[in-house]
Amino acid sequence: MASVPSLASSVNQRVADALASALPEAGGADPLLRRSDRADFQANGILALAKKAKANPRELATTVVEGIPTGDLIKEIEVSGPGFLNITITDRAIIETLAARAGDDRLGVPLAENPGTTVIDYAQPNVAKEMHVGHLRSAVIGAAMVEILEFTGEKVVRRHHIGDWGTQFGMLIQFLMEHPHELDHTSDEEVSGEEAMSNLNRLYKASRALFDSDEEFKTRARARVVDLQAGEPETLALWQRFVDESKIYFYSVFNKLDMDIQDPDVVGESGYNDMLVETCKLLEESGVAVRSNGALCVFFDDVKGPDGNPTPLIVQKSDGGFGYAATDLSAIRDRVGGLKASTLLYVVDARQSLHFKMVFETARRAGWLNEDTKAVQLAFGTVLGKDGKPFKTREGETVRLVDLLDEAVERATTVVREKDADRNLLTEVEIVENGLQVGIGAVKYADLSTSAARDYKFDLDQMVSLTGDTSVYLQYAYARIKSILRKAGDRSPVAHPELELAPAERALGLHLDHFGELVAEAAGEYAPHKVAAYLYQLSSLFTTFYTECPVVKPVPELVVGENRLFLSDLTARTLSKGMSLLGIRTPEKL
């Protein structure tokens, strides 16, 4: 495995060295290199440095240029405007760098210099409740961040903080106790997620109706909550049945989403019960939390309610019960102390931002978060319907996640079948398999191609469209390249650094070379949408290249053809790797 320095970093180094020798006091200054439409790169850092050194920027730029060797990496540099450097790379350097990338399984992408341990909290459904469209984003964004961070060498610990505790369980357990066969399965065969959920739904509705109409049942249900919290064995055993039944359902949905969720990673609210008392004790003894009207609270100068009074984070209620804050703070203690996390990443709805801001600040005051350990909320916006309002069914209900996924797969299968009708490339089995990969990919990509913080419109027609910024467009680009490589016959993809490149070849090559820096940026900023944007641009550049530079027909001369096949092959590998970081599959034939 060899990491390959990008062209940008090599150019940056040359300019920085020349800068340091032209202006020794600027040693280590950043040349501020970026891609440019006037040349391959532009360096803008000289202006500010000249100002600081009271030098003439154009003269300084000219001196810097004189100190930069050209020929192997840099073809030419010109000073433009008040002291910008426009830099053009040699064609040879582009192809040699790409050949080095092609020789590596990781495409030459370096591992992070100082990787740490990130505990990522995502995909947090609630026990005994159906997953709806709101659960989609946490799962999809979280899973992509796991892939991106692991690819950079970070150790990632997955945590699914499921809602498996609280007062509603008193009602459910009491009902099951009095109607012991409600969760029984119809046969000994494997239970489907659909059956598990319908059992839970039915039981939830029946117990809720009884709770609302029967005072005596309500009293028994409330007493059952106390038994649950005290760990009474029979109550705990029935509680476990709800958790197990819910997991059958959760895993079926995650399976549909093509996401791998392992049992040990599911640590719900109940997993921190044994720590709650100690968490409160530590906060109270250190003075971070104080008693106010009997409740244990943490106050903040900048958090006030509409009445102007401080709004505290309530860690323990006046009746002795614990709120979400106690659980979240205990989870931080466990993840930092037990799992040795250097970063805690929470993929949670933006509407919970204030809660997490207060929880993180409390943990900092208590010393559980510090210089070496940070907590970050990757906050995401709301899923909207085509009308721009929160996504609901016609009846005003929240949309079931499984219904959405099934519909996406159905639509995508139709698109794949219609596209194949006049070509007959695929068997029926392949059409169904591709429909699955295209449909689920479409849903994930629509989510991931929007910056997480923004709301996005869930529009299936747009998602499965073959044109525009969709995963289907990217999957077809990949499949098309694989088809080109199959049609190439005995010619193979070989890099030829001696060739002069056409503008479309250069543009594609420079973009391919940027992949490693892009991944590092997406990992550092927790921004999977940057990977999506890169891949869309890569597909668009490939389309232009393919139109302007014949790869297979009309047959170009041998070395030109080989070099173009090489660029095509590296594009396919980069597309496939990038899509896998987003959790999206790339069918070989489409």
Coordinates of C-alpha atoms in Angstrom, one line a residue:
M1 CA 0.0 0.0 0.0
A2 CA 1.6 3.2 -1.1
S3 CA 0.1 6.6 -0.5
V4 CA 0.6 8.9 -3.5
P5 CA 1.2 12.6 -2.9
S6 CA -1.3 14.6 -5.0
L7 CA -0.3 17.0 -7.7
A8 CA -1.6 19.8 -5.7
S9 CA 0.5 18.9 -2.6
S10 CA 3.6 18.5 -4.7
V11 CA 3.0 21.9 -6.4
N12 CA 2.2 23.5 -3.0
Q13 CA 5.5 22.2 -1.6
R14 CA 7.5 23.7 -4.5
V15 CA 5.9 27.1 -4.2
A16 CA 6.3 27.1 -0.4
D17 CA 10.0 26.3 -0.7
A18 CA 10.5 29.1 -3.2
L19 CA 8.6 31.5 -1.0
A20 CA 10.7 30.6 2.0
S21 CA 13.9 31.3 0.1
A22 CA 12.6 34.5 -1.4
L23 CA 11.2 35.8 1.9
P24 CA 12.9 33.9 4.7
E25 CA 10.6 35.5 7.4
A26 CA 7.7 33.8 5.6
G27 CA 9.1 30.3 6.3
G28 CA 6.2 27.8 6.4
A29 CA 3.6 30.3 5.0
D30 CA 0.7 28.8 3.1
P31 CA 0.8 29.6 -0.7
L32 CA -3.0 29.2 -0.7
L33 CA -3.1 27.0 -3.8
R34 CA -6.5 26.2 -5.4
R35 CA -7.8 24.9 -8.7
S36 CA -8.3 27.6 -11.3
D37 CA -10.1 28.1 -14.6
R38 CA -7.2 30.2 -15.9
A39 CA -4.6 27.4 -15.4
D40 CA -4.5 24.1 -13.5
F41 CA -3.8 25.9 -10.2
Q42 CA -3.5 29.4 -8.8
A43 CA -1.5 30.4 -5.8
N44 CA -2.9 33.5 -4.0
G45 CA -0.9 33.6 -0.8
I46 CA 1.8 36.1 -2.0
L47 CA -0.4 39.2 -1.8
A48 CA -0.9 39.0 2.0
L49 CA 2.7 38.1 2.6
A50 CA 4.0 41.0 0.6
K51 CA 1.7 43.3 2.4
K52 CA 3.0 42.1 5.7
A53 CA 6.7 42.3 4.6
K54 CA 6.0 45.8 3.0
A55 CA 7.2 44.4 -0.3
N56 CA 5.8 44.8 -3.8
P57 CA 3.7 41.8 -4.5
R58 CA 4.4 41.5 -8.2
E59 CA 8.2 41.8 -7.6
L60 CA 7.9 39.1 -4.8
A61 CA 5.9 36.9 -7.1
T62 CA 8.5 37.2 -9.8
T63 CA 11.3 36.3 -7.4
V64 CA 9.3 33.3 -6.2
V65 CA 8.8 32.1 -9.8
E66 CA 12.5 32.4 -10.5
G67 CA 13.1 29.9 -7.6
I68 CA 10.7 27.3 -8.9
P69 CA 12.1 24.5 -11.2
T70 CA 10.0 23.7 -14.2
G71 CA 10.0 20.8 -16.6
D72 CA 9.2 17.6 -14.7
L73 CA 6.1 18.6 -12.6
I74 CA 5.4 22.2 -13.5
K75 CA 5.2 23.1 -17.1
E76 CA 4.9 26.9 -16.8
I77 CA 4.1 29.6 -14.2
E78 CA 3.0 33.1 -15.0
V79 CA 2.5 36.0 -12.6
S80 CA -0.9 37.5 -13.1
G81 CA -2.7 40.6 -11.7
P82 CA -1.3 42.0 -8.5
G83 CA 0.8 38.9 -7.7
F84 CA -1.2 35.7 -8.3
L85 CA 0.7 32.7 -9.7
N86 CA -1.0 30.7 -12.5
I87 CA 0.5 27.3 -12.6
T88 CA 0.2 24.6 -15.4
I89 CA 1.2 21.0 -14.8
T90 CA 3.0 18.8 -17.3
D91 CA 0.9 16.1 -19.0
R92 CA 3.6 13.6 -18.0
A93 CA 3.2 14.4 -14.3
I94 CA -0.6 13.9 -14.5
I95 CA -0.4 10.5 -16.0
E96 CA 2.6 9.3 -13.9
T97 CA 0.7 10.3 -10.7
L98 CA -2.4 8.6 -11.8
A99 CA -0.4 5.4 -12.8
A100 CA 0.9 5.4 -9.2
R101 CA -2.6 5.7 -7.9
A102 CA -3.8 2.9 -10.1
G103 CA -1.1 0.6 -8.8
D104 CA -2.6 0.8 -5.2
D105 CA -5.7 -0.8 -3.8
R106 CA -6.5 2.4 -1.9
L107 CA -6.0 4.5 -5.1
G108 CA -3.0 6.1 -3.3
V109 CA -5.2 7.7 -0.7
P110 CA -3.1 8.3 2.4
L111 CA -4.2 7.3 5.9
A112 CA -4.7 10.1 8.4
E113 CA -1.5 11.1 10.2
N114 CA -2.9 10.9 13.7
P115 CA -5.9 8.7 13.6
G116 CA -8.0 8.4 16.8
T117 CA -11.0 6.5 18.0
T118 CA -14.4 7.9 17.1
V119 CA -17.6 6.6 18.7
I120 CA -20.4 7.4 16.3
D121 CA -24.0 7.4 17.6
Y122 CA -26.4 6.9 14.7
A123 CA -29.5 4.9 13.6
Q124 CA -31.4 5.2 16.9
P125 CA -34.9 3.7 16.5
N126 CA -37.3 3.2 19.5
V127 CA -38.3 -0.2 20.8
A128 CA -42.0 -1.2 20.1
K129 CA -42.3 1.8 17.6
E130 CA -42.3 1.8 13.9
M131 CA -39.4 3.4 12.0
H132 CA -40.5 6.4 9.9
V133 CA -38.9 8.7 7.4
G134 CA -37.3 10.7 10.2
H135 CA -35.2 7.7 11.1
L136 CA -33.7 7.6 7.6
R137 CA -31.3 10.4 7.8
S138 CA -29.5 9.4 11.0
A139 CA -29.0 5.9 9.7
V140 CA -27.8 6.9 6.2
I141 CA -25.6 9.8 7.2
G142 CA -24.2 7.8 10.1
A143 CA -23.4 4.8 8.0
A144 CA -21.6 6.9 5.4
M145 CA -19.5 8.7 8.1
V146 CA -18.5 5.2 9.5
E147 CA -17.2 4.2 6.0
I148 CA -15.4 7.5 5.3
L149 CA -13.7 7.7 8.7
E150 CA -12.6 4.0 8.6
F151 CA -11.2 4.6 5.1
T152 CA -8.9 7.3 6.5
G153 CA -7.6 4.9 9.2
E154 CA -9.7 6.1 12.1
K155 CA -10.8 3.4 14.6
V156 CA -14.6 3.6 14.6
V157 CA -16.9 2.2 17.3
R158 CA -20.6 2.1 16.2
R159 CA -23.3 2.8 18.8
H160 CA -27.0 2.5 18.2
H161 CA -28.6 4.3 21.2
I162 CA -32.1 2.8 20.9
G163 CA -35.0 4.0 22.9
D164 CA -35.5 0.9 25.1
W165 CA -36.4 2.4 28.5
G166 CA -38.9 4.7 30.1
T167 CA -42.4 4.9 31.5
Q168 CA -44.3 3.6 28.4
F169 CA -42.8 0.1 29.2
G170 CA -44.9 -0.1 32.3
M171 CA -48.0 0.0 30.2
L172 CA -46.7 -2.5 27.6
I173 CA -45.2 -5.0 30.1
Q174 CA -48.4 -5.0 32.3
F175 CA -50.5 -5.6 29.3
L176 CA -48.3 -8.5 28.2
M177 CA -48.4 -10.0 31.7
E178 CA -52.2 -10.0 31.6
H179 CA -52.4 -11.2 27.9
P180 CA -49.3 -13.5 27.8
H181 CA -49.8 -14.7 24.1
E182 CA -49.8 -11.3 22.4
L183 CA -46.2 -11.6 21.2
D184 CA -46.4 -15.3 20.3
H185 CA -45.3 -16.2 16.8
T186 CA -47.5 -18.0 14.4
S187 CA -44.9 -20.7 13.5
D188 CA -41.4 -21.8 14.6
E189 CA -39.9 -20.5 11.3
E190 CA -38.0 -17.3 11.1
V191 CA -40.2 -14.3 11.9
S192 CA -40.4 -11.5 9.3
G193 CA -39.8 -7.9 10.4
E194 CA -43.3 -7.2 9.2
E195 CA -44.9 -9.8 11.5
A196 CA -42.8 -8.6 14.5
M197 CA -43.9 -5.0 13.9
S198 CA -47.5 -5.8 13.5
N199 CA -47.5 -7.8 16.8
L200 CA -45.9 -4.8 18.5
N201 CA -48.2 -2.3 16.9
R202 CA -51.3 -4.3 17.9
L203 CA -50.1 -4.7 21.4
Y204 CA -49.1 -1.0 21.7
K205 CA -52.6 0.2 20.5
A206 CA -54.5 -2.2 22.8
S207 CA -52.4 -1.3 25.9
R208 CA -52.7 2.4 25.2
A209 CA -56.5 2.1 24.8
L210 CA -56.7 0.2 28.1
F211 CA -54.3 2.7 29.9
D212 CA -56.5 5.6 28.8
S213 CA -59.8 4.1 29.7
D214 CA -59.1 1.9 32.8
E215 CA -57.9 3.6 36.0
E216 CA -57.1 0.4 37.7
F217 CA -54.9 -0.8 34.8
K218 CA -53.2 2.6 34.7
T219 CA -52.3 2.2 38.4
R220 CA -50.9 -1.4 37.8
A221 CA -49.0 -0.1 34.8
R222 CA -47.4 2.7 36.8
A223 CA -46.4 0.3 39.6
R224 CA -44.8 -1.9 36.9
V225 CA -42.5 1.0 35.9
V226 CA -41.2 1.0 39.5
D227 CA -40.6 -2.8 39.2
L228 CA -38.8 -2.3 35.9
Q229 CA -36.5 0.3 37.3
A230 CA -35.8 -1.8 40.4
G231 CA -34.8 -4.7 38.1
E232 CA -37.5 -7.2 39.2
P233 CA -36.7 -10.4 37.2
E234 CA -40.1 -11.2 35.7
T235 CA -40.6 -7.6 34.6
L236 CA -37.2 -7.5 33.1
A237 CA -37.8 -10.8 31.2
L238 CA -41.0 -9.4 29.7
W239 CA -39.2 -6.1 28.8
Q240 CA -36.5 -8.2 27.1
R241 CA -39.2 -9.8 24.9
F242 CA -40.2 -6.3 23.6
V243 CA -36.5 -5.5 22.9
D244 CA -36.0 -8.8 21.0
E245 CA -39.2 -8.5 19.0
S246 CA -38.2 -4.9 18.1
K247 CA -34.7 -6.0 17.0
I248 CA -36.2 -8.5 14.5
Y249 CA -38.1 -5.6 13.0
F250 CA -35.1 -3.1 13.1
Y251 CA -32.7 -5.5 11.5
S252 CA -35.2 -6.2 8.7
V253 CA -35.4 -2.5 7.9
F254 CA -31.6 -2.0 8.1
N255 CA -31.2 -5.0 5.9
K256 CA -33.5 -3.4 3.4
L257 CA -31.3 -0.3 3.6
D258 CA -28.3 -2.5 2.9
M259 CA -26.8 -1.6 6.2
D260 CA -24.9 -3.9 8.5
I261 CA -25.8 -3.5 12.2
Q262 CA -24.3 -5.9 14.7
D263 CA -25.9 -6.8 18.0
P264 CA -23.0 -5.7 20.3
D265 CA -23.2 -2.2 18.8
V266 CA -26.8 -1.8 19.9
V267 CA -26.5 -0.2 23.4
G268 CA -29.8 1.4 24.3
E269 CA -30.7 3.8 27.0
S270 CA -31.0 0.8 29.4
G271 CA -27.3 0.1 28.9
Y272 CA -26.4 3.1 31.1
N273 CA -28.9 2.5 33.9
D274 CA -26.3 1.3 36.4
M275 CA -24.3 4.5 35.9
L276 CA -27.1 7.1 36.4
V277 CA -26.9 7.4 40.2
E278 CA -23.1 7.8 40.1
T279 CA -23.3 10.3 37.2
C280 CA -25.6 12.5 39.4
K281 CA -23.4 12.1 42.4
L282 CA -20.3 13.2 40.5
L283 CA -22.1 16.2 39.0
E284 CA -23.5 17.3 42.4
E285 CA -20.3 16.8 44.4
S286 CA -18.2 18.7 41.8
G287 CA -20.7 21.6 41.9
V288 CA -21.4 21.3 38.2
A289 CA -25.1 20.5 39.0
V290 CA -27.1 22.0 41.8
R291 CA -30.5 21.2 43.4
S292 CA -33.3 23.5 42.3
N293 CA -36.9 22.9 43.6
G294 CA -35.7 19.3 44.4
A295 CA -34.4 18.6 40.8
L296 CA -30.7 18.3 40.0
C297 CA -30.0 21.0 37.4
V298 CA -27.1 22.5 35.4
F299 CA -27.5 26.2 34.5
F300 CA -26.0 28.1 31.6
D301 CA -25.6 31.9 31.2
D302 CA -26.7 31.8 27.5
V303 CA -29.7 29.5 27.8
K304 CA -32.8 31.3 28.8
G305 CA -36.5 30.6 28.3
P306 CA -39.1 32.9 26.7
D307 CA -39.6 34.5 30.2
G308 CA -36.0 35.5 30.5
N309 CA -35.3 33.0 33.2
P310 CA -32.4 30.5 32.9
T311 CA -33.5 27.1 31.4
P312 CA -31.5 24.4 33.0
L313 CA -30.5 20.9 31.9
I314 CA -32.4 18.7 34.3
V315 CA -30.3 15.6 35.1
Q316 CA -32.6 14.2 37.8
K317 CA -36.2 15.1 38.3
S318 CA -37.6 16.2 41.7
D319 CA -39.4 12.8 42.0
G320 CA -36.0 11.0 41.7
G321 CA -36.6 9.9 38.1
F322 CA -33.8 10.4 35.5
G323 CA -34.3 12.3 32.2
Y324 CA -32.4 11.9 28.9
A325 CA -29.6 14.1 30.1
A326 CA -28.6 11.6 32.8
T327 CA -28.4 8.8 30.2
D328 CA -26.6 10.9 27.7
L329 CA -24.0 12.1 30.2
S330 CA -23.5 8.5 31.4
A331 CA -23.0 7.4 27.8
I332 CA -20.3 10.1 27.5
R333 CA -18.5 8.7 30.6
D334 CA -18.7 5.2 29.2
R335 CA -17.5 6.1 25.7
V336 CA -14.6 8.2 27.0
G337 CA -13.6 6.1 30.0
G338 CA -14.5 2.6 28.7
L339 CA -14.1 2.9 24.9
K340 CA -11.2 5.4 25.0
A341 CA -12.9 7.7 22.4
S342 CA -11.0 10.8 21.2
T343 CA -14.1 12.0 19.3
L344 CA -17.8 11.4 20.0
L345 CA -19.9 12.0 16.9
Y346 CA -23.7 12.2 17.3
V347 CA -25.8 12.0 14.1
V348 CA -28.9 13.6 15.6
D349 CA -31.8 15.8 14.3
A350 CA -31.0 19.5 14.4
R351 CA -34.0 20.1 16.6
Q352 CA -32.1 18.4 19.5
S353 CA -29.2 20.8 19.1
L354 CA -29.8 22.8 22.3
H355 CA -30.1 19.6 24.4
F356 CA -26.7 18.3 23.1
K357 CA -25.1 21.7 23.4
M358 CA -26.0 21.7 27.1
V359 CA -25.0 18.0 27.6
F360 CA -21.6 18.6 26.0
E361 CA -21.0 21.7 28.0
T362 CA -21.9 19.9 31.2
A363 CA -19.5 17.0 30.3
R364 CA -16.8 19.6 29.7
R365 CA -17.4 21.2 33.1
A366 CA -17.3 17.8 34.7
G367 CA -13.9 17.1 33.0
W368 CA -15.2 14.2 30.9
L369 CA -14.6 16.1 27.7
N370 CA -11.3 18.0 27.4
E371 CA -8.5 19.0 25.0
D372 CA -8.0 15.4 24.0
T373 CA -11.7 14.4 23.7
K374 CA -14.3 16.3 21.8
A375 CA -18.0 15.8 21.2
V376 CA -19.6 16.9 17.9
Q377 CA -23.2 16.8 16.8
L378 CA -23.6 16.2 13.1
A379 CA -27.1 17.8 13.0
F380 CA -29.4 17.1 10.2
G381 CA -32.4 18.8 8.8
T382 CA -35.9 17.5 8.1
V383 CA -37.2 15.3 5.3
L384 CA -39.9 17.3 3.4
G385 CA -42.5 16.2 0.9
K386 CA -42.6 17.5 -2.7
D387 CA -44.7 20.4 -1.4
G388 CA -41.9 21.5 0.9
K389 CA -43.8 20.7 4.0
P390 CA -42.8 17.9 6.5
F391 CA -43.3 14.6 4.9
K392 CA -46.7 13.0 5.8
T393 CA -49.1 10.6 4.2
R394 CA -52.4 11.8 2.7
E395 CA -54.0 11.0 6.0
G396 CA -51.5 13.2 7.8
E397 CA -49.6 10.2 9.3
T398 CA -45.8 10.0 9.4
V399 CA -44.6 7.9 6.5
R400 CA -43.5 4.4 7.3
L401 CA -39.8 3.9 6.3
V402 CA -40.4 0.4 4.9
D403 CA -43.2 1.7 2.5
L404 CA -40.8 4.3 1.2
L405 CA -38.0 1.9 0.6
D406 CA -40.3 -0.6 -1.1
E407 CA -41.7 2.1 -3.4
A408 CA -38.2 3.3 -4.3
V409 CA -37.1 -0.2 -5.2
E410 CA -40.3 -0.7 -7.3
R411 CA -39.8 2.5 -9.2
A412 CA -36.1 1.8 -9.8
T413 CA -36.9 -1.7 -11.0
T414 CA -39.3 -0.2 -13.6
V415 CA -36.6 2.2 -14.7
V416 CA -34.0 -0.6 -15.1
R417 CA -36.4 -2.8 -16.9
E418 CA -37.5 0.0 -19.4
K419 CA -33.9 1.0 -20.1
D420 CA -33.0 -2.7 -20.8
A421 CA -36.1 -3.4 -23.0
D422 CA -34.4 -2.5 -26.3
R423 CA -30.9 -3.8 -25.3
N424 CA -31.7 -7.2 -23.6
L425 CA -28.4 -7.1 -21.6
L426 CA -29.9 -8.3 -18.3
T427 CA -31.6 -11.5 -17.1
E428 CA -34.7 -11.1 -15.0
V429 CA -32.7 -12.0 -11.9
E430 CA -30.2 -9.2 -12.7
I431 CA -33.1 -6.7 -13.3
V432 CA -34.5 -7.4 -9.9
E433 CA -31.1 -7.3 -8.2
N434 CA -30.1 -4.0 -10.0
G435 CA -33.6 -2.6 -9.1
L436 CA -32.8 -3.2 -5.5
Q437 CA -29.3 -1.6 -5.7
V438 CA -30.6 1.4 -7.8
G439 CA -33.6 2.0 -5.6
I440 CA -31.8 1.9 -2.2
G441 CA -28.9 3.8 -3.7
A442 CA -31.3 6.5 -5.0
V443 CA -32.8 7.1 -1.5
K444 CA -29.3 7.2 0.2
Y445 CA -27.8 9.5 -2.5
A446 CA -30.7 12.0 -2.3
D447 CA -30.1 12.3 1.4
L448 CA -26.3 12.4 1.2
S449 CA -26.0 14.8 -1.7
T450 CA -27.6 17.5 0.3
S451 CA -25.6 19.1 3.1
A452 CA -26.8 17.3 6.3
A453 CA -27.8 20.5 8.0
R454 CA -30.3 21.4 5.2
D455 CA -33.8 20.1 4.9
Y456 CA -34.4 18.1 1.7
K457 CA -37.4 17.1 -0.5
F458 CA -38.2 13.5 -0.8
D459 CA -39.1 13.2 -4.5
L460 CA -38.9 9.6 -5.8
D461 CA -39.5 10.7 -9.4
Q462 CA -36.4 12.9 -9.2
M463 CA -34.4 10.3 -7.2
V464 CA -34.7 7.5 -9.8
S465 CA -34.1 9.8 -12.8
L466 CA -31.4 8.9 -15.2
T467 CA -30.4 12.5 -15.7
G468 CA -29.2 15.1 -13.2
D469 CA -27.5 14.7 -9.8
T470 CA -28.8 11.2 -8.9
S471 CA -27.1 8.0 -7.9
V472 CA -28.7 6.3 -10.9
Y473 CA -26.7 8.7 -13.2
L474 CA -23.5 7.7 -11.3
Q475 CA -24.3 4.0 -11.4
Y476 CA -25.0 4.1 -15.1
A477 CA -21.7 6.0 -15.6
Y478 CA -19.9 3.2 -13.8
A479 CA -21.7 0.4 -15.7
R480 CA -21.0 2.2 -19.0
I481 CA -17.2 2.3 -18.3
K482 CA -17.3 -1.5 -17.4
S483 CA -19.0 -2.1 -20.7
I484 CA -16.4 0.0 -22.6
L485 CA -13.6 -2.0 -20.9
R486 CA -15.3 -5.3 -22.0
K487 CA -15.7 -4.1 -25.6
A488 CA -12.0 -3.1 -25.7
G489 CA -11.1 -6.7 -26.6
D490 CA -7.4 -7.4 -26.5
R491 CA -6.4 -3.8 -25.8
S492 CA -5.7 -3.2 -22.1
P493 CA -5.7 -0.1 -19.9
V494 CA -2.1 1.1 -19.9
A495 CA -0.7 4.5 -18.8
H496 CA 1.4 6.3 -21.4
P497 CA 3.0 9.4 -19.7
E498 CA 4.8 10.3 -23.0
L499 CA 1.5 11.3 -24.6
E500 CA 0.1 14.8 -25.0
L501 CA -3.3 15.1 -23.4
A502 CA -6.5 16.6 -24.8
P503 CA -8.2 19.2 -22.6
A504 CA -11.0 16.7 -21.5
E505 CA -8.3 14.1 -20.6
R506 CA -6.4 16.7 -18.5
A507 CA -9.6 17.8 -16.7
L508 CA -10.6 14.2 -15.9
G509 CA -7.1 13.4 -14.8
L510 CA -6.7 16.4 -12.4
H511 CA -10.1 15.6 -10.9
L512 CA -9.2 11.9 -10.4
D513 CA -6.0 13.0 -8.6
H514 CA -8.1 15.1 -6.1
F515 CA -9.9 12.1 -4.6
G516 CA -7.6 11.6 -1.6
E517 CA -7.7 15.2 -0.5
L518 CA -11.5 15.2 -1.0
V519 CA -11.9 12.2 1.3
A520 CA -9.7 13.8 4.0
E521 CA -11.9 16.9 3.8
A522 CA -15.1 15.0 4.0
A523 CA -13.8 13.1 7.0
G524 CA -12.5 16.2 8.8
E525 CA -15.7 18.2 8.3
Y526 CA -18.1 15.3 8.7
A527 CA -19.5 16.2 5.3
P528 CA -20.5 13.2 3.2
H529 CA -22.2 15.5 0.7
K530 CA -18.7 16.5 -0.5
V531 CA -18.1 13.0 -1.6
A532 CA -21.4 12.9 -3.5
A533 CA -20.6 16.3 -5.2
Y534 CA -17.1 15.0 -6.2
L535 CA -18.5 11.8 -7.7
Y536 CA -21.2 13.7 -9.7
Q537 CA -18.5 16.0 -11.1
L538 CA -16.3 13.0 -11.9
S539 CA -19.2 11.4 -13.9
S540 CA -19.8 14.6 -15.7
L541 CA -16.1 15.0 -16.6
F542 CA -16.1 11.4 -17.8
T543 CA -19.1 12.0 -20.0
T544 CA -17.3 15.0 -21.7
F545 CA -14.1 13.0 -22.0
Y546 CA -16.0 10.1 -23.6
T547 CA -17.7 12.4 -26.1
E548 CA -14.6 14.3 -27.1
C549 CA -12.0 11.5 -26.9
P550 CA -12.8 8.3 -28.8
V551 CA -11.9 5.3 -26.5
V552 CA -13.0 2.3 -28.5
K553 CA -14.7 3.7 -31.6
P554 CA -13.6 5.1 -34.0
V555 CA -10.5 3.1 -33.0
P556 CA -7.7 5.5 -31.9
E557 CA -4.1 4.5 -32.4
L558 CA -2.9 1.9 -30.0
V559 CA -1.1 3.9 -27.3
V560 CA -3.8 6.6 -27.3
G561 CA -6.5 4.0 -26.9
E562 CA -4.6 2.3 -24.1
N563 CA -4.1 5.5 -22.2
R564 CA -7.8 6.4 -22.6
L565 CA -8.8 2.9 -21.4
F566 CA -6.4 3.5 -18.4
L567 CA -8.2 6.8 -17.6
S568 CA -11.6 5.1 -18.0
D569 CA -10.6 2.2 -15.7
L570 CA -9.3 4.5 -13.0
T571 CA -12.5 6.5 -13.2
A572 CA -14.6 3.4 -12.7
R573 CA -12.4 2.3 -9.7
T574 CA -12.7 5.8 -8.1
L575 CA -16.5 5.9 -8.7
S576 CA -16.9 2.5 -7.1
K577 CA -14.7 3.3 -4.1
G578 CA -16.5 6.7 -3.6
M579 CA -19.9 5.2 -3.9
S580 CA -19.0 2.5 -1.4
L581 CA -18.0 5.2 1.1
L582 CA -21.7 6.4 0.8
G583 CA -23.0 2.9 1.3
I584 CA -24.2 2.6 -2.4
R585 CA -23.5 -0.3 -4.7
T586 CA -22.3 -0.1 -8.3
P587 CA -23.8 -2.9 -10.5
E588 CA -21.3 -4.1 -13.1
K589 CA -24.0 -4.2 -15.8
L590 CA -27.0 -1.9 -16.0

